[in-house]
XYZ file of C-alpha atoms in Angstrom:
130
model
C 30.167 20.886 -31.449
C 27.298 20.428 -29.521
C 26.277 16.948 -28.439
C 22.793 15.823 -27.037
C 21.647 12.184 -26.342
C 17.946 11.633 -26.830
C 15.805 8.863 -26.205
C 14.231 7.925 -29.547
C 12.242 5.326 -31.399
C 13.466 2.729 -34.295
C 10.948 4.566 -36.470
C 12.479 7.917 -35.903
C 15.989 6.627 -36.338
C 15.393 5.041 -39.837
C 17.488 7.296 -41.977
C 20.583 6.412 -39.586
C 19.591 2.562 -39.782
C 19.579 2.663 -43.322
C 23.014 4.207 -43.430
C 24.123 1.587 -41.146
C 22.724 -1.039 -43.189
C 25.051 0.321 -46.277
C 27.817 -0.231 -43.782
C 26.880 -3.651 -43.533
C 25.243 -3.550 -40.144
C 21.994 -5.580 -39.414
C 19.728 -3.495 -37.259
C 16.567 -5.218 -35.451
C 13.860 -3.563 -33.459
C 13.662 -6.251 -30.689
C 10.407 -5.961 -28.629
C 10.887 -3.876 -25.791
C 14.110 -2.113 -27.162
C 14.980 1.306 -26.090
C 16.914 3.590 -28.484
C 19.251 6.546 -27.691
C 20.230 8.869 -30.552
C 22.956 11.434 -30.469
C 22.528 14.731 -31.938
C 25.492 16.945 -33.148
C 24.638 20.469 -34.031
C 20.986 19.410 -35.255
C 22.049 16.328 -37.133
C 21.531 12.587 -36.060
C 25.158 11.350 -35.872
C 24.505 7.845 -34.157
C 22.358 5.439 -31.910
C 22.352 2.695 -29.916
C 19.774 0.550 -28.336
C 19.174 -2.114 -25.572
C 16.597 -4.161 -24.013
C 16.075 -5.367 -20.378
C 14.793 -8.727 -18.965
C 13.992 -7.905 -15.465
C 12.619 -11.517 -14.920
C 15.995 -12.952 -16.058
C 18.191 -10.276 -14.449
C 19.803 -9.346 -17.789
C 20.006 -6.723 -19.966
C 21.261 -7.008 -23.614
C 23.131 -4.157 -25.679
C 21.948 -4.502 -29.059
C 22.698 -1.936 -31.894
C 25.429 0.646 -31.698
C 26.018 3.076 -34.919
C 27.767 6.419 -35.288
C 27.942 7.901 -38.671
C 31.550 7.856 -40.429
C 31.906 11.522 -40.485
C 31.247 11.697 -36.675
C 33.588 9.163 -35.465
C 36.565 9.802 -33.106
C 34.836 12.470 -31.569
C 33.594 10.874 -28.164
C 29.826 10.466 -29.300
C 29.928 6.834 -29.144
C 31.395 6.981 -25.522
C 28.484 9.419 -24.558
C 25.885 7.090 -26.094
C 27.435 4.163 -24.555
C 27.474 6.045 -20.978
C 23.739 6.868 -21.416
C 22.813 3.522 -22.150
C 24.921 1.983 -19.363
C 23.379 4.452 -16.688
C 19.946 3.548 -17.954
C 20.336 -0.287 -17.651
C 21.429 0.240 -14.124
C 18.393 1.874 -12.894
C 16.727 -1.716 -13.263
C 17.057 -4.987 -11.433
C 19.674 -6.498 -13.712
C 22.920 -8.411 -12.588
C 24.389 -9.012 -16.084
C 24.685 -7.082 -19.498
C 25.445 -8.844 -22.483
C 26.520 -7.757 -25.911
C 28.063 -8.861 -29.331
C 30.520 -6.183 -30.228
C 32.499 -5.319 -33.148
C 36.542 -4.738 -33.137
C 35.906 -0.999 -33.486
C 33.620 -0.983 -30.478
C 35.628 -3.708 -28.372
C 37.828 -1.660 -26.537
C 35.253 0.740 -25.306
C 33.150 -2.399 -23.734
C 36.369 -3.586 -22.354
C 37.029 -0.268 -20.640
C 33.633 -0.256 -18.888
C 34.458 -3.580 -17.291
C 33.051 -5.970 -19.534
C 34.803 -9.303 -20.146
C 35.157 -11.162 -23.189
C 33.149 -14.668 -23.207
C 33.532 -15.867 -26.917
C 34.155 -15.202 -30.459
C 31.293 -16.370 -32.863
C 32.732 -15.167 -36.002
C 35.578 -13.133 -37.162
C 33.290 -9.859 -36.968
C 31.629 -10.073 -33.517
C 32.844 -10.639 -29.839
C 30.580 -11.823 -27.118
C 31.188 -9.778 -23.884
C 29.576 -9.632 -20.533
C 29.542 -7.392 -17.583
C 27.975 -8.248 -13.943
C 26.281 -5.586 -12.418
C 27.139 -4.589 -8.515
């Protein structure tokens, strides 16, 4: 299995975004968002996005999705690490996210802390960057 992570656009990810919608996920293209796509053996397998507000010293991890047949293969972790390394290049002091039960353990393993649960579906997390 050959996995590559590439910078992408909301438009290029449209087929995956439609699949994510069928899985009940809302995906929005926040102005200034940066998108990363996982390509596995030539197929789009998943994506993550983030946006940075350097003026406020923060980054927000936004949309995360991996197609069902590609889960549990380390793809999400590769996407996560790519996005984390990307935002650390900027002048950010904190990274915020709202995550699902499926992704919560990954966020916690990288040092994010729970801040609140707004619903049964999402938990807000925060990481302070050194």
